[in-house]
Amino acid sequence: MSSIYFVNKAAFLLLLLIPVVWIWLRKREQFAEMRFSTLAGFEGKPSIRARLNQWLPTTFRVLAFVSLVIALARPQMIYKEEEIDAEGIDIIISMDLSSSMLSEDFKPNRLQASQNLAVTFVDSRAYDRIGITAFAAESFTKCPITTDHRVVKQFLSELECGKLEDGTAIGMGLANSVKALSRSEVKSKVIILLTDGENNAGYIQPLTAVEMAKAYKIKVYTIGVGSITEAWTPIGRRPDGSYDFGPRSVRIDETLLKDIAKKTGGKYYRATDVNSLKKIYNEIDDSFASTLKLLF
């Protein structure tokens, strides 16, 4: 919450001088003396332009005086702090950005559908700190854990395929997410890892990253995204950066994702369309509520 506060309110007393300033400015205006043999050409009502020229300069000078008074009053934006008695969870959303996330078995594609539902999920976690990591053949932290969900949603919307070397480094994505939570001191720490493929890149193996997560007592919820059979998927990239699409079978290492979830106390989910992915986020949200009841 925020409001405007004036540090020097006494400055507004200067506004009482507006009539004096107006009269002084009008008297101060000087006009050049001109002589005419006759005033016949000036008969009739003055034009709109002439009237504006007569009053606008003085009006703008008075407005400038008012602005100066407001500045002297020193307006400030005050943000009010509110103390809320609530317990939260530290959550990292780890998103796969390999080119296959542009597959069109989800509308408009897997990545955008995942982003949209992740934003809805963030809105439902009012008291949690949330961060974002992303991975393809390598991984990076897009947003450290924060309570500023406006920033989180902004960064989620900025995720796009093609910025990283193509590939699926699940181990790197998980390890980087663990690192992002390593300094957290809350009782419940969670990673939601979403991918549509198999681990085929990166120098950290997924099971090594699992041991890291267990060491920090982090639960990992894994989501496999993709239809059951085939999908219209990027099969090549043109010089201008756009993709060529073609049919390709969906290959998700569900065994690995189930293993990651089981060993860390989380759960594996399979999303085959937008509706099932939405239900998964809702179920994860509900499971977090149950977790907090057990902890506190």
PDB file of C-alpha atoms in Angstrom, residues 81-286:
ATOM      1  CA  GLU A  81       4.289  -1.907   5.967  1.00  0.00           C
ATOM      2  CA  GLU A  82       1.847  -4.545   7.081  1.00  0.00           C
ATOM      3  CA  GLU A  83       2.755  -7.398   9.401  1.00  0.00           C
ATOM      4  CA  ILE A  84       1.015 -10.613   8.396  1.00  0.00           C
ATOM      5  CA  ASP A  85       1.156 -13.666  10.641  1.00  0.00           C
ATOM      6  CA  ALA A  86       1.573 -16.423   8.058  1.00  0.00           C
ATOM      7  CA  GLU A  87       3.956 -19.260   7.270  1.00  0.00           C
ATOM      8  CA  GLY A  88       5.265 -19.812   3.770  1.00  0.00           C
ATOM      9  CA  ILE A  89       7.242 -22.163   1.579  1.00  0.00           C
ATOM     10  CA  ASP A  90      10.294 -21.367  -0.501  1.00  0.00           C
ATOM     11  CA  ILE A  91       9.608 -22.569  -4.034  1.00  0.00           C
ATOM     12  CA  ILE A  92      11.726 -22.746  -7.173  1.00  0.00           C
ATOM     13  CA  ILE A  93       9.981 -23.281 -10.507  1.00  0.00           C
ATOM     14  CA  SER A  94      12.498 -24.889 -12.868  1.00  0.00           C
ATOM     15  CA  MET A  95      11.392 -24.644 -16.503  1.00  0.00           C
ATOM     16  CA  ASP A  96      12.716 -26.603 -19.483  1.00  0.00           C
ATOM     17  CA  LEU A  97      13.600 -24.270 -22.379  1.00  0.00           C
ATOM     18  CA  SER A  98      14.723 -26.834 -24.938  1.00  0.00           C
ATOM     19  CA  SER A  99      13.315 -26.301 -28.438  1.00  0.00           C
ATOM     20  CA  SER A 100      10.855 -29.181 -28.020  1.00  0.00           C
ATOM     21  CA  MET A 101       8.958 -27.009 -25.518  1.00  0.00           C
ATOM     22  CA  LEU A 102       7.622 -25.191 -28.598  1.00  0.00           C
ATOM     23  CA  SER A 103       5.726 -28.345 -29.600  1.00  0.00           C
ATOM     24  CA  GLU A 104       2.113 -27.611 -30.433  1.00  0.00           C
ATOM     25  CA  ASP A 105       0.338 -30.486 -28.683  1.00  0.00           C
ATOM     26  CA  PHE A 106      -0.434 -27.850 -26.007  1.00  0.00           C
ATOM     27  CA  LYS A 107      -2.053 -24.634 -27.198  1.00  0.00           C
ATOM     28  CA  PRO A 108      -0.388 -22.450 -28.287  1.00  0.00           C
ATOM     29  CA  ASN A 109       2.676 -24.541 -27.314  1.00  0.00           C
ATOM     30  CA  ARG A 110       4.064 -26.387 -24.293  1.00  0.00           C
ATOM     31  CA  LEU A 111       6.157 -23.475 -23.037  1.00  0.00           C
ATOM     32  CA  GLN A 112       3.484 -20.782 -23.180  1.00  0.00           C
ATOM     33  CA  ALA A 113       0.859 -23.052 -21.636  1.00  0.00           C
ATOM     34  CA  SER A 114       3.305 -23.876 -18.828  1.00  0.00           C
ATOM     35  CA  GLN A 115       4.097 -20.189 -18.311  1.00  0.00           C
ATOM     36  CA  ASN A 116       0.432 -19.171 -18.131  1.00  0.00           C
ATOM     37  CA  LEU A 117      -0.435 -21.831 -15.566  1.00  0.00           C
ATOM     38  CA  ALA A 118       2.713 -21.100 -13.558  1.00  0.00           C
ATOM     39  CA  VAL A 119       1.582 -17.463 -13.292  1.00  0.00           C
ATOM     40  CA  THR A 120      -1.790 -18.618 -11.943  1.00  0.00           C
ATOM     41  CA  PHE A 121       0.022 -20.865  -9.475  1.00  0.00           C
ATOM     42  CA  VAL A 122       2.184 -17.941  -8.278  1.00  0.00           C
ATOM     43  CA  ASP A 123      -0.971 -15.886  -7.656  1.00  0.00           C
ATOM     44  CA  SER A 124      -2.302 -18.659  -5.407  1.00  0.00           C
ATOM     45  CA  ARG A 125       0.810 -18.665  -3.163  1.00  0.00           C
ATOM     46  CA  ALA A 126       0.390 -15.286  -1.484  1.00  0.00           C
ATOM     47  CA  TYR A 127       2.811 -15.855   1.423  1.00  0.00           C
ATOM     48  CA  ASP A 128       5.510 -17.934  -0.302  1.00  0.00           C
ATOM     49  CA  ARG A 129       8.873 -16.863  -1.638  1.00  0.00           C
ATOM     50  CA  ILE A 130       9.194 -18.007  -5.243  1.00  0.00           C
ATOM     51  CA  GLY A 131      12.107 -18.067  -7.681  1.00  0.00           C
ATOM     52  CA  ILE A 132      12.707 -19.260 -11.239  1.00  0.00           C
ATOM     53  CA  THR A 133      15.455 -21.300 -12.860  1.00  0.00           C
ATOM     54  CA  ALA A 134      15.584 -22.438 -16.473  1.00  0.00           C
ATOM     55  CA  PHE A 135      17.552 -25.043 -18.366  1.00  0.00           C
ATOM     56  CA  ALA A 136      18.246 -26.402 -21.820  1.00  0.00           C
ATOM     57  CA  ALA A 137      21.786 -27.778 -22.397  1.00  0.00           C
ATOM     58  CA  GLU A 138      22.819 -25.517 -19.501  1.00  0.00           C
ATOM     59  CA  SER A 139      21.008 -23.828 -16.643  1.00  0.00           C
ATOM     60  CA  PHE A 140      20.709 -20.365 -15.128  1.00  0.00           C
ATOM     61  CA  THR A 141      18.768 -18.588 -12.393  1.00  0.00           C
ATOM     62  CA  LYS A 142      16.208 -16.241 -13.908  1.00  0.00           C
ATOM     63  CA  CYS A 143      14.822 -14.923 -10.611  1.00  0.00           C
ATOM     64  CA  PRO A 144      16.104 -15.541  -7.043  1.00  0.00           C
ATOM     65  CA  ILE A 145      13.470 -16.423  -4.447  1.00  0.00           C
ATOM     66  CA  THR A 146      11.427 -13.357  -3.566  1.00  0.00           C
ATOM     67  CA  THR A 147       8.076 -12.329  -2.114  1.00  0.00           C
ATOM     68  CA  ASP A 148       7.617  -9.837  -4.968  1.00  0.00           C
ATOM     69  CA  HIS A 149       5.347 -11.975  -7.102  1.00  0.00           C
ATOM     70  CA  ARG A 150       4.933  -9.182  -9.641  1.00  0.00           C
ATOM     71  CA  VAL A 151       8.612  -9.598 -10.512  1.00  0.00           C
ATOM     72  CA  VAL A 152       8.315 -13.394 -10.568  1.00  0.00           C
ATOM     73  CA  LYS A 153       5.443 -13.253 -13.055  1.00  0.00           C
ATOM     74  CA  GLN A 154       7.316 -10.751 -15.197  1.00  0.00           C
ATOM     75  CA  PHE A 155      10.345 -13.057 -15.395  1.00  0.00           C
ATOM     76  CA  LEU A 156       8.135 -16.053 -16.121  1.00  0.00           C
ATOM     77  CA  SER A 157       6.665 -14.233 -19.117  1.00  0.00           C
ATOM     78  CA  GLU A 158      10.171 -13.488 -20.423  1.00  0.00           C
ATOM     79  CA  LEU A 159      11.273 -17.137 -20.637  1.00  0.00           C
ATOM     80  CA  GLU A 160      11.816 -18.231 -24.234  1.00  0.00           C
ATOM     81  CA  CYS A 161      13.424 -21.051 -26.165  1.00  0.00           C
ATOM     82  CA  GLY A 162      16.498 -20.520 -28.304  1.00  0.00           C
ATOM     83  CA  LYS A 163      18.534 -18.344 -25.925  1.00  0.00           C
ATOM     84  CA  LEU A 164      20.507 -21.316 -24.559  1.00  0.00           C
ATOM     85  CA  GLU A 165      22.294 -24.126 -26.369  1.00  0.00           C
ATOM     86  CA  ASP A 166      19.657 -26.697 -27.232  1.00  0.00           C
ATOM     87  CA  GLY A 167      19.399 -29.854 -25.158  1.00  0.00           C
ATOM     88  CA  THR A 168      17.843 -31.104 -21.931  1.00  0.00           C
ATOM     89  CA  ALA A 169      20.130 -30.965 -18.892  1.00  0.00           C
ATOM     90  CA  ILE A 170      17.749 -32.118 -16.164  1.00  0.00           C
ATOM     91  CA  GLY A 171      20.625 -32.638 -13.739  1.00  0.00           C
ATOM     92  CA  MET A 172      21.889 -29.092 -14.306  1.00  0.00           C
ATOM     93  CA  GLY A 173      18.413 -27.615 -13.897  1.00  0.00           C
ATOM     94  CA  LEU A 174      17.868 -29.498 -10.642  1.00  0.00           C
ATOM     95  CA  ALA A 175      21.329 -28.703  -9.253  1.00  0.00           C
ATOM     96  CA  ASN A 176      20.947 -25.001 -10.025  1.00  0.00           C
ATOM     97  CA  SER A 177      17.542 -24.985  -8.333  1.00  0.00           C
ATOM     98  CA  VAL A 178      19.024 -26.628  -5.237  1.00  0.00           C
ATOM     99  CA  LYS A 179      21.721 -23.948  -5.183  1.00  0.00           C
ATOM    100  CA  ALA A 180      19.048 -21.238  -5.338  1.00  0.00           C
ATOM    101  CA  LEU A 181      17.442 -22.738  -2.204  1.00  0.00           C
ATOM    102  CA  SER A 182      20.657 -23.661  -0.393  1.00  0.00           C
ATOM    103  CA  ARG A 183      20.609 -20.610   1.895  1.00  0.00           C
ATOM    104  CA  SER A 184      16.923 -20.829   2.716  1.00  0.00           C
ATOM    105  CA  GLU A 185      16.158 -21.344   6.404  1.00  0.00           C
ATOM    106  CA  VAL A 186      12.431 -22.110   6.137  1.00  0.00           C
ATOM    107  CA  LYS A 187      11.164 -25.519   7.164  1.00  0.00           C
ATOM    108  CA  SER A 188       9.682 -26.398   3.785  1.00  0.00           C
ATOM    109  CA  LYS A 189      11.628 -26.034   0.532  1.00  0.00           C
ATOM    110  CA  VAL A 190      10.259 -27.216  -2.799  1.00  0.00           C
ATOM    111  CA  ILE A 191      11.361 -27.458  -6.428  1.00  0.00           C
ATOM    112  CA  ILE A 192       8.809 -27.854  -9.229  1.00  0.00           C
ATOM    113  CA  LEU A 193      10.764 -29.170 -12.211  1.00  0.00           C
ATOM    114  CA  LEU A 194       8.955 -29.198 -15.539  1.00  0.00           C
ATOM    115  CA  THR A 195      10.405 -30.912 -18.624  1.00  0.00           C
ATOM    116  CA  ASP A 196       9.292 -32.625 -21.827  1.00  0.00           C
ATOM    117  CA  GLY A 197      12.321 -34.774 -22.593  1.00  0.00           C
ATOM    118  CA  GLU A 198      15.216 -36.940 -21.510  1.00  0.00           C
ATOM    119  CA  ASN A 199      18.463 -35.919 -19.837  1.00  0.00           C
ATOM    120  CA  ASN A 200      20.957 -35.599 -22.712  1.00  0.00           C
ATOM    121  CA  ALA A 201      23.252 -32.712 -21.737  1.00  0.00           C
ATOM    122  CA  GLY A 202      25.080 -31.110 -18.820  1.00  0.00           C
ATOM    123  CA  TYR A 203      27.972 -32.215 -16.635  1.00  0.00           C
ATOM    124  CA  ILE A 204      25.898 -32.906 -13.487  1.00  0.00           C
ATOM    125  CA  GLN A 205      23.954 -36.137 -13.527  1.00  0.00           C
ATOM    126  CA  PRO A 206      20.352 -36.009 -12.291  1.00  0.00           C
ATOM    127  CA  LEU A 207      20.907 -38.504  -9.465  1.00  0.00           C
ATOM    128  CA  THR A 208      23.881 -36.449  -8.236  1.00  0.00           C
ATOM    129  CA  ALA A 209      21.578 -33.434  -8.101  1.00  0.00           C
ATOM    130  CA  VAL A 210      19.042 -35.578  -6.220  1.00  0.00           C
ATOM    131  CA  GLU A 211      21.608 -36.220  -3.483  1.00  0.00           C
ATOM    132  CA  MET A 212      22.179 -32.457  -3.282  1.00  0.00           C
ATOM    133  CA  ALA A 213      18.431 -31.897  -2.857  1.00  0.00           C
ATOM    134  CA  LYS A 214      18.226 -34.544  -0.131  1.00  0.00           C
ATOM    135  CA  ALA A 215      21.138 -32.922   1.729  1.00  0.00           C
ATOM    136  CA  TYR A 216      19.184 -29.661   1.944  1.00  0.00           C
ATOM    137  CA  LYS A 217      15.875 -31.445   2.662  1.00  0.00           C
ATOM    138  CA  ILE A 218      14.276 -30.163  -0.536  1.00  0.00           C
ATOM    139  CA  LYS A 219      11.257 -31.893  -2.030  1.00  0.00           C
ATOM    140  CA  VAL A 220      11.162 -32.117  -5.807  1.00  0.00           C
ATOM    141  CA  TYR A 221       7.877 -32.294  -7.695  1.00  0.00           C
ATOM    142  CA  THR A 222       8.508 -33.340 -11.298  1.00  0.00           C
ATOM    143  CA  ILE A 223       6.148 -32.766 -14.216  1.00  0.00           C
ATOM    144  CA  GLY A 224       6.471 -34.485 -17.577  1.00  0.00           C
ATOM    145  CA  VAL A 225       4.846 -32.375 -20.300  1.00  0.00           C
ATOM    146  CA  GLY A 226       3.757 -33.872 -23.626  1.00  0.00           C
ATOM    147  CA  SER A 227       1.053 -35.865 -25.354  1.00  0.00           C
ATOM    148  CA  ILE A 228       1.096 -39.661 -25.385  1.00  0.00           C
ATOM    149  CA  THR A 229       2.047 -40.350 -29.010  1.00  0.00           C
ATOM    150  CA  GLU A 230       3.288 -37.698 -31.463  1.00  0.00           C
ATOM    151  CA  ALA A 231       3.455 -33.919 -31.514  1.00  0.00           C
ATOM    152  CA  TRP A 232       4.141 -31.193 -34.075  1.00  0.00           C
ATOM    153  CA  THR A 233       7.673 -30.372 -32.909  1.00  0.00           C
ATOM    154  CA  PRO A 234      10.664 -28.248 -34.021  1.00  0.00           C
ATOM    155  CA  ILE A 235      12.909 -30.467 -36.141  1.00  0.00           C
ATOM    156  CA  GLY A 236      15.364 -27.843 -37.402  1.00  0.00           C
ATOM    157  CA  ARG A 237      16.281 -24.173 -37.188  1.00  0.00           C
ATOM    158  CA  ARG A 238      16.597 -21.725 -40.050  1.00  0.00           C
ATOM    159  CA  PRO A 239      19.322 -19.049 -40.403  1.00  0.00           C
ATOM    160  CA  ASP A 240      16.846 -16.364 -39.296  1.00  0.00           C
ATOM    161  CA  GLY A 241      16.245 -18.184 -35.986  1.00  0.00           C
ATOM    162  CA  SER A 242      12.787 -19.553 -36.799  1.00  0.00           C
ATOM    163  CA  TYR A 243      12.018 -23.254 -36.543  1.00  0.00           C
ATOM    164  CA  ASP A 244      10.912 -25.899 -39.019  1.00  0.00           C
ATOM    165  CA  PHE A 245       8.219 -28.154 -37.555  1.00  0.00           C
ATOM    166  CA  GLY A 246       7.358 -31.763 -38.197  1.00  0.00           C
ATOM    167  CA  PRO A 247       5.789 -34.788 -36.459  1.00  0.00           C
ATOM    168  CA  ARG A 248       7.938 -36.414 -33.808  1.00  0.00           C
ATOM    169  CA  SER A 249       7.228 -38.990 -31.121  1.00  0.00           C
ATOM    170  CA  VAL A 250       7.076 -37.750 -27.531  1.00  0.00           C
ATOM    171  CA  ARG A 251       9.916 -39.117 -25.406  1.00  0.00           C
ATOM    172  CA  ILE A 252       9.893 -38.317 -21.699  1.00  0.00           C
ATOM    173  CA  ASP A 253      12.114 -40.175 -19.235  1.00  0.00           C
ATOM    174  CA  GLU A 254       9.312 -40.873 -16.790  1.00  0.00           C
ATOM    175  CA  THR A 255      11.416 -43.435 -14.920  1.00  0.00           C
ATOM    176  CA  LEU A 256      13.994 -40.778 -14.081  1.00  0.00           C
ATOM    177  CA  LEU A 257      11.391 -38.158 -13.127  1.00  0.00           C
ATOM    178  CA  LYS A 258       9.589 -40.635 -10.874  1.00  0.00           C
ATOM    179  CA  ASP A 259      12.900 -41.571  -9.254  1.00  0.00           C
ATOM    180  CA  ILE A 260      13.800 -37.920  -8.590  1.00  0.00           C
ATOM    181  CA  ALA A 261      10.415 -37.260  -6.976  1.00  0.00           C
ATOM    182  CA  LYS A 262      10.387 -40.452  -4.910  1.00  0.00           C
ATOM    183  CA  LYS A 263      13.904 -40.014  -3.493  1.00  0.00           C
ATOM    184  CA  THR A 264      13.227 -36.426  -2.400  1.00  0.00           C
ATOM    185  CA  GLY A 265       9.754 -36.980  -0.953  1.00  0.00           C
ATOM    186  CA  GLY A 266       7.972 -35.251  -3.806  1.00  0.00           C
ATOM    187  CA  LYS A 267       5.686 -36.599  -6.513  1.00  0.00           C
ATOM    188  CA  TYR A 268       5.750 -37.138 -10.276  1.00  0.00           C
ATOM    189  CA  TYR A 269       2.948 -35.915 -12.557  1.00  0.00           C
ATOM    190  CA  ARG A 270       2.287 -36.409 -16.258  1.00  0.00           C
ATOM    191  CA  ALA A 271       0.550 -33.651 -18.187  1.00  0.00           C
ATOM    192  CA  THR A 272      -0.807 -34.627 -21.579  1.00  0.00           C
ATOM    193  CA  ASP A 273      -2.772 -31.435 -22.259  1.00  0.00           C
ATOM    194  CA  VAL A 274      -3.471 -27.992 -20.824  1.00  0.00           C
ATOM    195  CA  ASN A 275      -6.343 -29.187 -18.615  1.00  0.00           C
ATOM    196  CA  SER A 276      -4.291 -31.937 -17.008  1.00  0.00           C
ATOM    197  CA  LEU A 277      -1.412 -29.501 -16.396  1.00  0.00           C
ATOM    198  CA  LYS A 278      -3.846 -27.109 -14.722  1.00  0.00           C
ATOM    199  CA  LYS A 279      -5.082 -29.911 -12.449  1.00  0.00           C
ATOM    200  CA  ILE A 280      -1.477 -30.784 -11.576  1.00  0.00           C
ATOM    201  CA  TYR A 281      -0.691 -27.250 -10.426  1.00  0.00           C
ATOM    202  CA  ASN A 282      -3.896 -27.243  -8.360  1.00  0.00           C
ATOM    203  CA  GLU A 283      -2.981 -30.569  -6.765  1.00  0.00           C
ATOM    204  CA  ILE A 284       0.525 -29.335  -5.943  1.00  0.00           C
ATOM    205  CA  ASP A 285      -0.999 -26.201  -4.440  1.00  0.00           C
ATOM    206  CA  ASP A 286      -3.299 -28.318  -2.257  1.00  0.00           C
TER     207      ASP A 286
END
